[in-house]
Amino acid sequence: MKTNRPKSSSKDHLKCLPSGELIARILELEDRNRRLVQRVEQLEELFRLAQDKRFAPSSEKLKRRVFDEAEQIAATPGLNEDDEVDDAFALPDTGLPETDRPAPGERGRKPLPAHLPRQRIEYDLPDAQKLSVL
């Protein structure tokens, strides 16, 4: 149960403690502060990742092939880290066809056919309902 002691009594209590206990208390509080700062940073990173996942662009379109040279070196049998590695690696054959960027489509709304009848309707307010802005 917490007691409602005035702050001055807690300060007086700290003044009465031996220096070894004060140093131990300071170290304990610094450790607690460090752990809390790490926890806050971890939660902020989780929040950023969740926001990125939630608001990131999503698409089911086929992405361009991306490969990691280090993974390809590691997957090459009989190749040690000390061996010379060619700068140009060939992409593995996945059986998927090569894709080019699709041609951009025409933007905007298609015009209505010319054979459809057109009728122009104009609506006008009476002079009493018109406001003059000067």
PDB file of N, CA and C in Angstrom, residues 40-99:
ATOM      1  N   VAL A  40      10.632   1.370 -25.226  1.00  0.00           N
ATOM      2  CA  VAL A  40       9.956   2.406 -26.020  1.00  0.00           C
ATOM      3  C   VAL A  40      10.448   2.362 -27.460  1.00  0.00           C
ATOM      4  N   GLU A  41      11.764   2.219 -27.652  1.00  0.00           N
ATOM      5  CA  GLU A  41      12.307   2.145 -29.010  1.00  0.00           C
ATOM      6  C   GLU A  41      11.775   0.921 -29.744  1.00  0.00           C
ATOM      7  N   GLN A  42      11.671  -0.198 -29.031  1.00  0.00           N
ATOM      8  CA  GLN A  42      11.143  -1.421 -29.638  1.00  0.00           C
ATOM      9  C   GLN A  42       9.683  -1.231 -30.051  1.00  0.00           C
ATOM     10  N   LEU A  43       8.886  -0.624 -29.179  1.00  0.00           N
ATOM     11  CA  LEU A  43       7.478  -0.398 -29.501  1.00  0.00           C
ATOM     12  C   LEU A  43       7.321   0.596 -30.650  1.00  0.00           C
ATOM     13  N   GLU A  44       8.171   1.618 -30.692  1.00  0.00           N
ATOM     14  CA  GLU A  44       8.111   2.566 -31.806  1.00  0.00           C
ATOM     15  C   GLU A  44       8.441   1.875 -33.124  1.00  0.00           C
ATOM     16  N   GLU A  45       9.431   0.984 -33.113  1.00  0.00           N
ATOM     17  CA  GLU A  45       9.792   0.254 -34.328  1.00  0.00           C
ATOM     18  C   GLU A  45       8.654  -0.667 -34.761  1.00  0.00           C
ATOM     19  N   LEU A  46       8.029  -1.350 -33.803  1.00  0.00           N
ATOM     20  CA  LEU A  46       6.884  -2.203 -34.134  1.00  0.00           C
ATOM     21  C   LEU A  46       5.743  -1.375 -34.722  1.00  0.00           C
ATOM     22  N   PHE A  47       5.540  -0.186 -34.169  1.00  0.00           N
ATOM     23  CA  PHE A  47       4.488   0.689 -34.677  1.00  0.00           C
ATOM     24  C   PHE A  47       4.800   1.125 -36.104  1.00  0.00           C
ATOM     25  N   ARG A  48       6.072   1.512 -36.355  1.00  0.00           N
ATOM     26  CA  ARG A  48       6.457   1.912 -37.711  1.00  0.00           C
ATOM     27  C   ARG A  48       6.270   0.767 -38.696  1.00  0.00           C
ATOM     28  N   LEU A  49       6.655  -0.439 -38.301  1.00  0.00           N
ATOM     29  CA  LEU A  49       6.490  -1.592 -39.188  1.00  0.00           C
ATOM     30  C   LEU A  49       5.016  -1.874 -39.461  1.00  0.00           C
ATOM     31  N   ALA A  50       4.189  -1.751 -38.427  1.00  0.00           N
ATOM     32  CA  ALA A  50       2.754  -1.974 -38.620  1.00  0.00           C
ATOM     33  C   ALA A  50       2.164  -0.920 -39.552  1.00  0.00           C
ATOM     34  N   GLN A  51       2.593   0.336 -39.395  1.00  0.00           N
ATOM     35  CA  GLN A  51       2.116   1.399 -40.277  1.00  0.00           C
ATOM     36  C   GLN A  51       2.572   1.153 -41.711  1.00  0.00           C
ATOM     37  N   ASP A  52       3.839   0.737 -41.877  1.00  0.00           N
ATOM     38  CA  ASP A  52       4.339   0.445 -43.222  1.00  0.00           C
ATOM     39  C   ASP A  52       3.554  -0.687 -43.855  1.00  0.00           C
ATOM     40  N   LYS A  53       3.265  -1.706 -43.081  1.00  0.00           N
ATOM     41  CA  LYS A  53       2.522  -2.842 -43.622  1.00  0.00           C
ATOM     42  C   LYS A  53       1.092  -2.438 -43.959  1.00  0.00           C
ATOM     43  N   ARG A  54       0.505  -1.607 -43.109  1.00  0.00           N
ATOM     44  CA  ARG A  54      -0.894  -1.223 -43.310  1.00  0.00           C
ATOM     45  C   ARG A  54      -1.065  -0.279 -44.500  1.00  0.00           C
ATOM     46  N   PHE A  55      -0.163   0.673 -44.650  1.00  0.00           N
ATOM     47  CA  PHE A  55      -0.338   1.706 -45.661  1.00  0.00           C
ATOM     48  C   PHE A  55       0.595   1.560 -46.860  1.00  0.00           C
ATOM     49  N   ALA A  56       1.366   0.500 -46.915  1.00  0.00           N
ATOM     50  CA  ALA A  56       2.264   0.296 -48.053  1.00  0.00           C
ATOM     51  C   ALA A  56       1.456  -0.063 -49.288  1.00  0.00           C
ATOM     52  N   PRO A  57       1.951   0.287 -50.456  1.00  0.00           N
ATOM     53  CA  PRO A  57       1.233  -0.102 -51.672  1.00  0.00           C
ATOM     54  C   PRO A  57       1.216  -1.617 -51.799  1.00  0.00           C
ATOM     55  N   SER A  58       0.068  -2.121 -52.165  1.00  0.00           N
ATOM     56  CA  SER A  58      -0.036  -3.570 -52.331  1.00  0.00           C
ATOM     57  C   SER A  58      -0.545  -3.860 -53.731  1.00  0.00           C
ATOM     58  N   SER A  59      -0.020  -4.905 -54.301  1.00  0.00           N
ATOM     59  CA  SER A  59      -0.403  -5.274 -55.649  1.00  0.00           C
ATOM     60  C   SER A  59      -0.090  -6.734 -55.856  1.00  0.00           C
ATOM     61  N   GLU A  60      -0.841  -7.363 -56.707  1.00  0.00           N
ATOM     62  CA  GLU A  60      -0.577  -8.750 -57.039  1.00  0.00           C
ATOM     63  C   GLU A  60       0.116  -8.853 -58.389  1.00  0.00           C
ATOM     64  N   LYS A  61       0.579  -7.732 -58.904  1.00  0.00           N
ATOM     65  CA  LYS A  61       1.294  -7.745 -60.173  1.00  0.00           C
ATOM     66  C   LYS A  61       2.627  -8.454 -59.986  1.00  0.00           C
ATOM     67  N   LEU A  62       3.119  -9.029 -61.052  1.00  0.00           N
ATOM     68  CA  LEU A  62       4.400  -9.718 -61.025  1.00  0.00           C
ATOM     69  C   LEU A  62       5.513  -8.689 -60.879  1.00  0.00           C
ATOM     70  N   LYS A  63       6.320  -8.848 -59.859  1.00  0.00           N
ATOM     71  CA  LYS A  63       7.432  -7.930 -59.619  1.00  0.00           C
ATOM     72  C   LYS A  63       8.618  -8.338 -60.485  1.00  0.00           C
ATOM     73  N   ARG A  64       9.477  -7.378 -60.750  1.00  0.00           N
ATOM     74  CA  ARG A  64      10.697  -7.694 -61.491  1.00  0.00           C
ATOM     75  C   ARG A  64      11.561  -8.616 -60.638  1.00  0.00           C
ATOM     76  N   ARG A  65      12.330  -9.425 -61.319  1.00  0.00           N
ATOM     77  CA  ARG A  65      13.178 -10.366 -60.592  1.00  0.00           C
ATOM     78  C   ARG A  65      14.260  -9.611 -59.826  1.00  0.00           C
ATOM     79  N   VAL A  66      14.437 -10.014 -58.598  1.00  0.00           N
ATOM     80  CA  VAL A  66      15.469  -9.430 -57.760  1.00  0.00           C
ATOM     81  C   VAL A  66      16.280 -10.586 -57.193  1.00  0.00           C
ATOM     82  N   PHE A  67      17.579 -10.466 -57.211  1.00  0.00           N
ATOM     83  CA  PHE A  67      18.393 -11.526 -56.635  1.00  0.00           C
ATOM     84  C   PHE A  67      19.457 -10.908 -55.746  1.00  0.00           C
ATOM     85  N   ASP A  68      19.902 -11.702 -54.817  1.00  0.00           N
ATOM     86  CA  ASP A  68      20.936 -11.267 -53.902  1.00  0.00           C
ATOM     87  C   ASP A  68      22.210 -12.019 -54.234  1.00  0.00           C
ATOM     88  N   GLU A  69      23.243 -11.285 -54.551  1.00  0.00           N
ATOM     89  CA  GLU A  69      24.496 -11.899 -54.973  1.00  0.00           C
ATOM     90  C   GLU A  69      25.074 -12.783 -53.876  1.00  0.00           C
ATOM     91  N   ALA A  70      24.953 -12.375 -52.634  1.00  0.00           N
ATOM     92  CA  ALA A  70      25.495 -13.165 -51.529  1.00  0.00           C
ATOM     93  C   ALA A  70      24.778 -14.502 -51.419  1.00  0.00           C
ATOM     94  N   GLU A  71      23.476 -14.508 -51.619  1.00  0.00           N
ATOM     95  CA  GLU A  71      22.736 -15.773 -51.574  1.00  0.00           C
ATOM     96  C   GLU A  71      23.148 -16.673 -52.730  1.00  0.00           C
ATOM     97  N   GLN A  72      23.389 -16.081 -53.878  1.00  0.00           N
ATOM     98  CA  GLN A  72      23.782 -16.887 -55.030  1.00  0.00           C
ATOM     99  C   GLN A  72      25.176 -17.470 -54.821  1.00  0.00           C
ATOM    100  N   ILE A  73      26.079 -16.711 -54.213  1.00  0.00           N
ATOM    101  CA  ILE A  73      27.416 -17.230 -53.919  1.00  0.00           C
ATOM    102  C   ILE A  73      27.316 -18.373 -52.922  1.00  0.00           C
ATOM    103  N   ALA A  74      26.481 -18.193 -51.896  1.00  0.00           N
ATOM    104  CA  ALA A  74      26.333 -19.227 -50.879  1.00  0.00           C
ATOM    105  C   ALA A  74      25.719 -20.490 -51.460  1.00  0.00           C
ATOM    106  N   ALA A  75      24.864 -20.349 -52.458  1.00  0.00           N
ATOM    107  CA  ALA A  75      24.192 -21.505 -53.051  1.00  0.00           C
ATOM    108  C   ALA A  75      25.067 -22.219 -54.072  1.00  0.00           C
ATOM    109  N   THR A  76      26.160 -21.601 -54.504  1.00  0.00           N
ATOM    110  CA  THR A  76      27.029 -22.214 -55.499  1.00  0.00           C
ATOM    111  C   THR A  76      27.859 -23.305 -54.834  1.00  0.00           C
ATOM    112  N   PRO A  77      27.732 -24.567 -55.281  1.00  0.00           N
ATOM    113  CA  PRO A  77      28.488 -25.645 -54.644  1.00  0.00           C
ATOM    114  C   PRO A  77      29.970 -25.552 -54.975  1.00  0.00           C
ATOM    115  N   GLY A  78      30.806 -25.881 -53.988  1.00  0.00           N
ATOM    116  CA  GLY A  78      32.250 -25.928 -54.197  1.00  0.00           C
ATOM    117  C   GLY A  78      32.904 -24.572 -54.259  1.00  0.00           C
ATOM    118  N   LEU A  79      32.224 -23.522 -53.867  1.00  0.00           N
ATOM    119  CA  LEU A  79      32.793 -22.181 -53.926  1.00  0.00           C
ATOM    120  C   LEU A  79      33.060 -21.712 -52.505  1.00  0.00           C
ATOM    121  N   ASN A  80      34.292 -21.399 -52.210  1.00  0.00           N
ATOM    122  CA  ASN A  80      34.661 -20.909 -50.887  1.00  0.00           C
ATOM    123  C   ASN A  80      34.693 -19.394 -50.898  1.00  0.00           C
ATOM    124  N   GLU A  81      34.796 -18.822 -49.699  1.00  0.00           N
ATOM    125  CA  GLU A  81      34.841 -17.364 -49.606  1.00  0.00           C
ATOM    126  C   GLU A  81      36.121 -16.807 -50.215  1.00  0.00           C
ATOM    127  N   ASP A  82      37.210 -17.602 -50.196  1.00  0.00           N
ATOM    128  CA  ASP A  82      38.495 -17.125 -50.704  1.00  0.00           C
ATOM    129  C   ASP A  82      38.585 -17.162 -52.221  1.00  0.00           C
ATOM    130  N   ASP A  83      37.726 -17.921 -52.876  1.00  0.00           N
ATOM    131  CA  ASP A  83      37.770 -18.067 -54.328  1.00  0.00           C
ATOM    132  C   ASP A  83      37.342 -16.779 -55.011  1.00  0.00           C
ATOM    133  N   GLU A  84      37.882 -16.585 -56.222  1.00  0.00           N
ATOM    134  CA  GLU A  84      37.476 -15.444 -57.034  1.00  0.00           C
ATOM    135  C   GLU A  84      36.060 -15.678 -57.544  1.00  0.00           C
ATOM    136  N   VAL A  85      35.271 -14.639 -57.537  1.00  0.00           N
ATOM    137  CA  VAL A  85      33.890 -14.739 -57.989  1.00  0.00           C
ATOM    138  C   VAL A  85      33.716 -13.801 -59.169  1.00  0.00           C
ATOM    139  N   ASP A  86      33.085 -14.303 -60.228  1.00  0.00           N
ATOM    140  CA  ASP A  86      32.808 -13.451 -61.382  1.00  0.00           C
ATOM    141  C   ASP A  86      31.846 -12.350 -60.968  1.00  0.00           C
ATOM    142  N   ASP A  87      32.024 -11.183 -61.583  1.00  0.00           N
ATOM    143  CA  ASP A  87      31.151 -10.070 -61.255  1.00  0.00           C
ATOM    144  C   ASP A  87      29.752 -10.257 -61.807  1.00  0.00           C
ATOM    145  N   ALA A  88      29.633 -10.947 -62.925  1.00  0.00           N
ATOM    146  CA  ALA A  88      28.317 -11.109 -63.548  1.00  0.00           C
ATOM    147  C   ALA A  88      27.784 -12.504 -63.238  1.00  0.00           C
ATOM    148  N   PHE A  89      26.642 -12.558 -62.612  1.00  0.00           N
ATOM    149  CA  PHE A  89      25.973 -13.819 -62.323  1.00  0.00           C
ATOM    150  C   PHE A  89      24.750 -13.932 -63.208  1.00  0.00           C
ATOM    151  N   ALA A  90      24.458 -15.135 -63.601  1.00  0.00           N
ATOM    152  CA  ALA A  90      23.253 -15.376 -64.391  1.00  0.00           C
ATOM    153  C   ALA A  90      22.108 -15.675 -63.432  1.00  0.00           C
ATOM    154  N   LEU A  91      20.945 -15.149 -63.760  1.00  0.00           N
ATOM    155  CA  LEU A  91      19.773 -15.446 -62.942  1.00  0.00           C
ATOM    156  C   LEU A  91      19.398 -16.909 -63.109  1.00  0.00           C
ATOM    157  N   PRO A  92      18.962 -17.545 -62.043  1.00  0.00           N
ATOM    158  CA  PRO A  92      18.548 -18.940 -62.181  1.00  0.00           C
ATOM    159  C   PRO A  92      17.287 -19.035 -63.023  1.00  0.00           C
ATOM    160  N   ASP A  93      17.149 -20.137 -63.750  1.00  0.00           N
ATOM    161  CA  ASP A  93      15.976 -20.346 -64.592  1.00  0.00           C
ATOM    162  C   ASP A  93      14.828 -20.813 -63.712  1.00  0.00           C
ATOM    163  N   THR A  94      13.800 -19.990 -63.601  1.00  0.00           N
ATOM    164  CA  THR A  94      12.651 -20.331 -62.761  1.00  0.00           C
ATOM    165  C   THR A  94      11.517 -20.924 -63.569  1.00  0.00           C
ATOM    166  N   GLY A  95      11.639 -20.922 -64.882  1.00  0.00           N
ATOM    167  CA  GLY A  95      10.566 -21.433 -65.723  1.00  0.00           C
ATOM    168  C   GLY A  95       9.507 -20.386 -66.018  1.00  0.00           C
ATOM    169  N   LEU A  96       9.641 -19.206 -65.438  1.00  0.00           N
ATOM    170  CA  LEU A  96       8.682 -18.132 -65.690  1.00  0.00           C
ATOM    171  C   LEU A  96       9.112 -17.360 -66.927  1.00  0.00           C
ATOM    172  N   PRO A  97       8.150 -16.896 -67.719  1.00  0.00           N
ATOM    173  CA  PRO A  97       8.530 -16.110 -68.898  1.00  0.00           C
ATOM    174  C   PRO A  97       9.051 -14.742 -68.469  1.00  0.00           C
ATOM    175  N   GLU A  98       9.959 -14.225 -69.275  1.00  0.00           N
ATOM    176  CA  GLU A  98      10.462 -12.879 -69.026  1.00  0.00           C
ATOM    177  C   GLU A  98       9.327 -11.892 -69.265  1.00  0.00           C
ATOM    178  N   THR A  99       9.254 -10.887 -68.429  1.00  0.00           N
ATOM    179  CA  THR A  99       8.173  -9.919 -68.566  1.00  0.00           C
ATOM    180  C   THR A  99       8.746  -8.554 -68.905  1.00  0.00           C
TER     181      THR A  99
END
